[in-house]
Coordinates of C-alpha atoms in Angstrom, one line a residue:
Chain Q
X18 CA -172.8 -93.7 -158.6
X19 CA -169.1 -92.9 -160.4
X20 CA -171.5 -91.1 -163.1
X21 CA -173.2 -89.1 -160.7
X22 CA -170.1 -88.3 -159.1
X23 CA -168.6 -86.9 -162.3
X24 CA -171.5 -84.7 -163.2
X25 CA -171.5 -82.9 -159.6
X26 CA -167.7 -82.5 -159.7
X27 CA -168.3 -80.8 -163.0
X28 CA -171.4 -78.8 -161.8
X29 CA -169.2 -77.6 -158.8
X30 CA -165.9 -76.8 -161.3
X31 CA -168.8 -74.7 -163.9
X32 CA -170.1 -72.9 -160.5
X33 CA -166.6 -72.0 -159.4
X34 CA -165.6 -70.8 -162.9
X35 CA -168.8 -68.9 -163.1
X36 CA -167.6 -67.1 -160.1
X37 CA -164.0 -66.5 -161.0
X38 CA -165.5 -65.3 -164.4
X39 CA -167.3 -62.8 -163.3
X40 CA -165.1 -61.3 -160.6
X41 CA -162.4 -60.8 -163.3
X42 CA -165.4 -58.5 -164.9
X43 CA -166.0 -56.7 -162.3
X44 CA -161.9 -56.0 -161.3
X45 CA -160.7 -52.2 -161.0
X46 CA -164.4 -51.3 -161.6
X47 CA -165.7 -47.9 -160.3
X48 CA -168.7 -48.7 -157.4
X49 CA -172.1 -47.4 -158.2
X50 CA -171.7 -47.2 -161.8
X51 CA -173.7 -50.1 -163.8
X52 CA -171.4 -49.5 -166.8
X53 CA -168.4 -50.8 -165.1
X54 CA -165.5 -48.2 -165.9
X55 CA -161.9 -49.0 -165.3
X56 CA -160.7 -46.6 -162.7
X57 CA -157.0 -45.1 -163.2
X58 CA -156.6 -42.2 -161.1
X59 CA -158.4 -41.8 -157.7
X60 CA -162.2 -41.2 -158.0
X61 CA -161.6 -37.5 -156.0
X62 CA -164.2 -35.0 -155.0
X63 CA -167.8 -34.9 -155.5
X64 CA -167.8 -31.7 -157.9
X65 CA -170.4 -28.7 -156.5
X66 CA -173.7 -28.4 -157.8
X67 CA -173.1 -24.8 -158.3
X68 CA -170.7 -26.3 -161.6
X69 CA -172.3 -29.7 -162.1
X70 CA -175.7 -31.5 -162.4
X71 CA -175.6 -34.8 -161.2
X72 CA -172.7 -37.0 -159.7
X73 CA -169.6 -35.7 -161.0
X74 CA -166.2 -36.4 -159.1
X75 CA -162.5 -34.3 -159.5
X76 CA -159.4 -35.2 -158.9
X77 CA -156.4 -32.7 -159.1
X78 CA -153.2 -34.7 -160.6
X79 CA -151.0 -31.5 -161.0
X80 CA -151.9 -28.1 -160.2
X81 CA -150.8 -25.1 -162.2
X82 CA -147.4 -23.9 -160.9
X83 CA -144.8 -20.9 -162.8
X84 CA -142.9 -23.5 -164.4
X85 CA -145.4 -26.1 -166.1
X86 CA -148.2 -23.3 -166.2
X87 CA -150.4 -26.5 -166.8
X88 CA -153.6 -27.7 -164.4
X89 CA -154.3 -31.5 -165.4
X90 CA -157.0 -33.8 -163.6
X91 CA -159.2 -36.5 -163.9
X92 CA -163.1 -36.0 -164.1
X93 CA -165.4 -38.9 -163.5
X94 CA -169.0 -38.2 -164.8
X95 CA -171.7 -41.2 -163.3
X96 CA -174.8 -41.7 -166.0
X97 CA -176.4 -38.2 -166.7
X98 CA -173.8 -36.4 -164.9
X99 CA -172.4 -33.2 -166.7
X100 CA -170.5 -29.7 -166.7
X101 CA -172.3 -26.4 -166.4
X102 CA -171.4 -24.7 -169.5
X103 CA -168.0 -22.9 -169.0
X104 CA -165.0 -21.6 -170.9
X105 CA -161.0 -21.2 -170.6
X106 CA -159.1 -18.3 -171.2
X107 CA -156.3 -20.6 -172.8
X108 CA -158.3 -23.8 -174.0
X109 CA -158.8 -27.2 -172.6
X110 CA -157.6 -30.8 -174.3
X111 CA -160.1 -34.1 -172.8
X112 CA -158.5 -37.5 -173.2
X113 CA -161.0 -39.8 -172.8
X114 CA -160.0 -42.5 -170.8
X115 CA -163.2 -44.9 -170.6
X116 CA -167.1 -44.8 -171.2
X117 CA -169.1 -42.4 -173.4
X118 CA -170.6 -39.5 -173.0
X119 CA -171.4 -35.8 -174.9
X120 CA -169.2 -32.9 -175.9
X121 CA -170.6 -29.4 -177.2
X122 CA -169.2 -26.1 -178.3
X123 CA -171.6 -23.3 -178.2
X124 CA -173.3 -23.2 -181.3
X125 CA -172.5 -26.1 -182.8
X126 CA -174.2 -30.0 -182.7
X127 CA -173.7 -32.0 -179.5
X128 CA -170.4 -34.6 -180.4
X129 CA -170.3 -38.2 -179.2
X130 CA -167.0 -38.6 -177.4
X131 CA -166.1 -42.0 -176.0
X132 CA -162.9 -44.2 -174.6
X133 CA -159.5 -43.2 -176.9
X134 CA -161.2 -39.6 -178.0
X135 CA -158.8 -36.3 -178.1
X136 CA -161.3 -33.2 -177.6
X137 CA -159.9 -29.6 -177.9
X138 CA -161.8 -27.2 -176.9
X139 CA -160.3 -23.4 -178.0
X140 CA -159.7 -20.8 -175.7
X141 CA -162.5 -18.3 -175.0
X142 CA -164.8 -20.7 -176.4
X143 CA -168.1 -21.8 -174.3
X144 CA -168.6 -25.6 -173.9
X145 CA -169.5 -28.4 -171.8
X146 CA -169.3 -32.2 -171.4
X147 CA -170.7 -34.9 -169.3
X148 CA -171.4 -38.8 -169.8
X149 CA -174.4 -40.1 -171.6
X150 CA -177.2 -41.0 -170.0
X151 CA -176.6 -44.6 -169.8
X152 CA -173.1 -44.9 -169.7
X153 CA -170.4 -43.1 -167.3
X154 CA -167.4 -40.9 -168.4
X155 CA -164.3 -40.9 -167.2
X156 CA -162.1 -37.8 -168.6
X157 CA -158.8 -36.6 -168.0
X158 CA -158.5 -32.6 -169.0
X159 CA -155.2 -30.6 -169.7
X160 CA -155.9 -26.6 -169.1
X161 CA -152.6 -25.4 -170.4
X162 CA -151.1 -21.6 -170.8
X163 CA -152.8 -21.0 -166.7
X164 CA -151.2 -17.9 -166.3
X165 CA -153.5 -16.5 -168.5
X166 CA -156.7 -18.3 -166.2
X167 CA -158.2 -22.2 -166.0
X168 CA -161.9 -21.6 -166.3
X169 CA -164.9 -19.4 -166.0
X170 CA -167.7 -21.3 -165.0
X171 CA -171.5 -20.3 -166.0
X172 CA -175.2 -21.7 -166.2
X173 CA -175.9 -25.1 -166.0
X174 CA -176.9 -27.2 -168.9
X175 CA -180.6 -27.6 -168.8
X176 CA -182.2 -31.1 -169.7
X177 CA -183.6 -29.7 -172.9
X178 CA -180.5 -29.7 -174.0
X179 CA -178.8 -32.6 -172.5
X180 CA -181.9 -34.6 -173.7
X181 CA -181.3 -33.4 -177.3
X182 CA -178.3 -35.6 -177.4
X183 CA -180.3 -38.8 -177.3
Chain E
X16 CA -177.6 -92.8 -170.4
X17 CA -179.5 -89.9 -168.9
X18 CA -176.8 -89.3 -166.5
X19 CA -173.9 -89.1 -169.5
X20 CA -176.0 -87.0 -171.3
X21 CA -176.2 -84.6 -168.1
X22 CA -172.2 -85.6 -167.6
X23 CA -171.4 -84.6 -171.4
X24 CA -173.5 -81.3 -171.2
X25 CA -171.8 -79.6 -168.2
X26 CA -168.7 -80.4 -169.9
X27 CA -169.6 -78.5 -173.2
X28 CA -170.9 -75.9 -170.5
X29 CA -167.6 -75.9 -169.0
X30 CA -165.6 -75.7 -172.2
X31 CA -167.6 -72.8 -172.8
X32 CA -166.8 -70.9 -170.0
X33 CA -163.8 -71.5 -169.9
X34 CA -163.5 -70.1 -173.4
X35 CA -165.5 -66.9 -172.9
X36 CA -163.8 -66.0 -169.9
X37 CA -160.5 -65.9 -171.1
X38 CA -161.7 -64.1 -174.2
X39 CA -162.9 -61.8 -171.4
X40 CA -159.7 -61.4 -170.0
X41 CA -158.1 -60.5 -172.9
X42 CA -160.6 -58.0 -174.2
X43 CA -158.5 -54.8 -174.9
X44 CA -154.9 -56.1 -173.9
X45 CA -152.1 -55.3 -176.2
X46 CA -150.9 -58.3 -178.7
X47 CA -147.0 -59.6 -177.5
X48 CA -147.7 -58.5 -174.0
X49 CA -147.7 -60.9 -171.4
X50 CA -148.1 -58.4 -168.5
X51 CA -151.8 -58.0 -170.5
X52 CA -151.9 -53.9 -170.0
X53 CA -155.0 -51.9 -171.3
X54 CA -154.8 -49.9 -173.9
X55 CA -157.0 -46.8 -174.5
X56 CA -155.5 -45.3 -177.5
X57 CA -153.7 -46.9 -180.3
X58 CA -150.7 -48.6 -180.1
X59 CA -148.8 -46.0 -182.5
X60 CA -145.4 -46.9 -184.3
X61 CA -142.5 -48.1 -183.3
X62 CA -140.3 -45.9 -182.1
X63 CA -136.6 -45.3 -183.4
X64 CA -133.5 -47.4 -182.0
X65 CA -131.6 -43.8 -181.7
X66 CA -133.9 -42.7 -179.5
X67 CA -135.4 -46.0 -177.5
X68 CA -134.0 -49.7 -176.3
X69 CA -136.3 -52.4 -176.8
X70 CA -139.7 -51.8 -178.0
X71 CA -141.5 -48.5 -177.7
X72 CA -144.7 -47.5 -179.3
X73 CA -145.7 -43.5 -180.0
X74 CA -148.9 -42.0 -180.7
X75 CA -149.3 -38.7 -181.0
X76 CA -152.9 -37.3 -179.9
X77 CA -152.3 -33.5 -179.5
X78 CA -149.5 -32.1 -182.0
X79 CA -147.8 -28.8 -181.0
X80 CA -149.7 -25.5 -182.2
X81 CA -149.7 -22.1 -181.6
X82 CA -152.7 -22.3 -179.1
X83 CA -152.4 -24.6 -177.0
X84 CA -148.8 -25.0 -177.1
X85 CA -148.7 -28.2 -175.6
X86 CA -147.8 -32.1 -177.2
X87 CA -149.6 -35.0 -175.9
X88 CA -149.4 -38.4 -176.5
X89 CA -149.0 -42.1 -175.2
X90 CA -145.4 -44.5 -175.2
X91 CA -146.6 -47.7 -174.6
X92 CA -143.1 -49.5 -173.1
X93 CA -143.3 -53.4 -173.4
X94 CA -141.1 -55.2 -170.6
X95 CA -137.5 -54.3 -170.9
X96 CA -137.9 -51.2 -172.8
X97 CA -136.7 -47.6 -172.0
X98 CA -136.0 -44.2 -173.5
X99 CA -132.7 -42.8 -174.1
X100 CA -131.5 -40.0 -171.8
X101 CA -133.2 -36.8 -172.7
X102 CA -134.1 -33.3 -171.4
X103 CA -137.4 -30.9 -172.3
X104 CA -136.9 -26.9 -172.3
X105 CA -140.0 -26.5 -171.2
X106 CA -140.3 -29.2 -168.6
X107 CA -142.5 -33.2 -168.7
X108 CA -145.8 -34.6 -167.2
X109 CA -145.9 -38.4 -167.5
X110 CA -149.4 -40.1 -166.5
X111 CA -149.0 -43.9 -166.0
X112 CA -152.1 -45.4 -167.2
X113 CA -151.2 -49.2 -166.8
X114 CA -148.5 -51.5 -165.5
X115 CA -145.1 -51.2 -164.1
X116 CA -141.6 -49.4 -164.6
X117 CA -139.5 -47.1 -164.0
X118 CA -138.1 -42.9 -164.1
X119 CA -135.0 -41.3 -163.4
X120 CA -133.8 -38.0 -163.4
X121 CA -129.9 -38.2 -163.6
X122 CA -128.4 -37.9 -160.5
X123 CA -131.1 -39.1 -158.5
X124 CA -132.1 -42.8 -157.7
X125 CA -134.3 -44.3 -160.1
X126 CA -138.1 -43.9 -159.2
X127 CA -140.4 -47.3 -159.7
X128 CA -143.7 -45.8 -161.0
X129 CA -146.7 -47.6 -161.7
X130 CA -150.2 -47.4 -162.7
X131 CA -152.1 -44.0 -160.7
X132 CA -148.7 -42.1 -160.7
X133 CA -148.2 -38.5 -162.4
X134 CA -144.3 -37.6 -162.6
X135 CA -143.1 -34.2 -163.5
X136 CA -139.9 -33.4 -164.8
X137 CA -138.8 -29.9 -164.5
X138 CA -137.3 -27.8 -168.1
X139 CA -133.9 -28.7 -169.0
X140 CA -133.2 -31.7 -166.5
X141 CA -131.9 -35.0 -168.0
X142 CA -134.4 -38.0 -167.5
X143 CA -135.0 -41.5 -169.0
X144 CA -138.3 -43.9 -168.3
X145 CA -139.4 -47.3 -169.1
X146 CA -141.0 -50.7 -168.2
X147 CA -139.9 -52.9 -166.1
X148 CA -138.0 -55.9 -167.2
X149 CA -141.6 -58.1 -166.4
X150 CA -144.4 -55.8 -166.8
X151 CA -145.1 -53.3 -169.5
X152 CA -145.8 -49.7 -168.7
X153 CA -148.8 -47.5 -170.4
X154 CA -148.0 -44.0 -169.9
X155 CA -149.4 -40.4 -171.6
X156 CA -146.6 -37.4 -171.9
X157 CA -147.7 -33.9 -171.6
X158 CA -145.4 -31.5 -173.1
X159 CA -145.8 -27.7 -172.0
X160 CA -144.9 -24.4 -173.4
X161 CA -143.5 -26.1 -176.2
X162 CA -143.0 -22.7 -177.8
X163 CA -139.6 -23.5 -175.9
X164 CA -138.9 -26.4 -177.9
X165 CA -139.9 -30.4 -177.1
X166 CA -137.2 -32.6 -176.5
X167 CA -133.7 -32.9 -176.9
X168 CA -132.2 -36.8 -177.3
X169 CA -128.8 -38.0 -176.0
X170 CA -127.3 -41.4 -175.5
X171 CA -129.0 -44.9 -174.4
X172 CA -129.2 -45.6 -171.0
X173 CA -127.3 -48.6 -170.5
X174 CA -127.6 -52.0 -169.3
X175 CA -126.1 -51.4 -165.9
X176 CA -128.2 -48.4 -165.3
X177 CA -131.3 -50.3 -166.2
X178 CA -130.3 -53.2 -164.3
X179 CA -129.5 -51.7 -161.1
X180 CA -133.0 -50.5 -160.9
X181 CA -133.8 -54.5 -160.3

């Protein structure tokens, strides 16, 4: 009996540490994402189809203004989600915060970007970026110089294209 | 005997556990800090007694050019440590990525900021920020129009200052 005792106490401690285990994965997570991102800033907006394909969320930290002349946000791309292609008349920096995802320039290869990556994207330039297809995004992006504009958005990606990344 | 063989297994299943989910929490927290931040982008190099208190850590991710004209980078802060008072010509955006501290902008009361928060400190205005005595702070530094110049460093900030934040 003392035996048996011992080997439910421990069955119930294992259970219970399972549990605690698993909630600690799962803290600060974004909801609906399988990949489990850590959210920072507040998930935002669900971005227009008219700029997006897929489920791609904004939030506006700072908005241009005459003084900082500097738009930043925060850009959460779920699994497949990405950007039309677009440009900015003064550039764009990503910081990428968590997750993977795809980066391209017009004309050149499709770049792998993921958590801890520095993109910048030159002014003028056509580009556009989204998560992979397995894995969400999360992005912050600094459009700086915005008295000269933010961005010109244009045609959406097609999946012949985004599919070329995998 | 059965019984202590079931007894002695959960117990090796429990050790386990235990093991892996404490390796679980500490996935991607920064060595030396207690408060266990995340950390997205390296920890950078120490920075320079004339210019912090305690210990600082600077990486640059976006150096200063003529296009963009704009510096980014992270300060990770570990508890206790602070800048000295200093000013920006063209004005500072701080994103706190992680944990807990605090900013001033002199003559005003001192500000606790924490994880989710985006400061901005207008051109030419004297300002200090930092941990918190107990919890580390994570933050990114968005330099504008640094055609203007970056930063300009003056004295510590002192004990009494810092403490009367507490």
């Amino acid at each position: 009996m003392k035996s048996n005792f011992k080997t439910a106490f421990l069955f119930i401690m294992l259970l219970a540490m399972a549990i605690a285990c698993s909630e600690n994965k799962n803290q600060e997570k974004i909801n609906g994402d399988k990949s489990g991102l850590t959210q920072i800033f507040p998930k935002g907006k669900k971005g227009s189809s008219e700029t997006f394909t897929g489920n791609a969320y904004n939030t506006g930290l700072v908005d241009a203004d005459s003084v900082f002349t500097t738009a930043v946000g925060n850009v959460y791309f779920q699994p497949g989600a990405r950007s039309n292609w677009h440009s900015h008349p003064a550039g764009q920096i990503l910081l990428i915060t968590d997750g993977a995802g795809y980066h391209q320039i017009e004309g050149r290869p499709i770049e792998i970007i993921k958590k801890g990556d520095v993109i910048k994207c030159p002014p003028n330039v056509r580009h556009w970026h989204g998560a992979s297809a397995d894995v969400g995004l999360q992005q912050l992006y600094i459009v700086p110089n915005t008295e000269k504009g933010i961005v010109n958005w244009n045609e959406a990606v097609t999946d012949k294209v985004y599919q070329s990344a995998q």
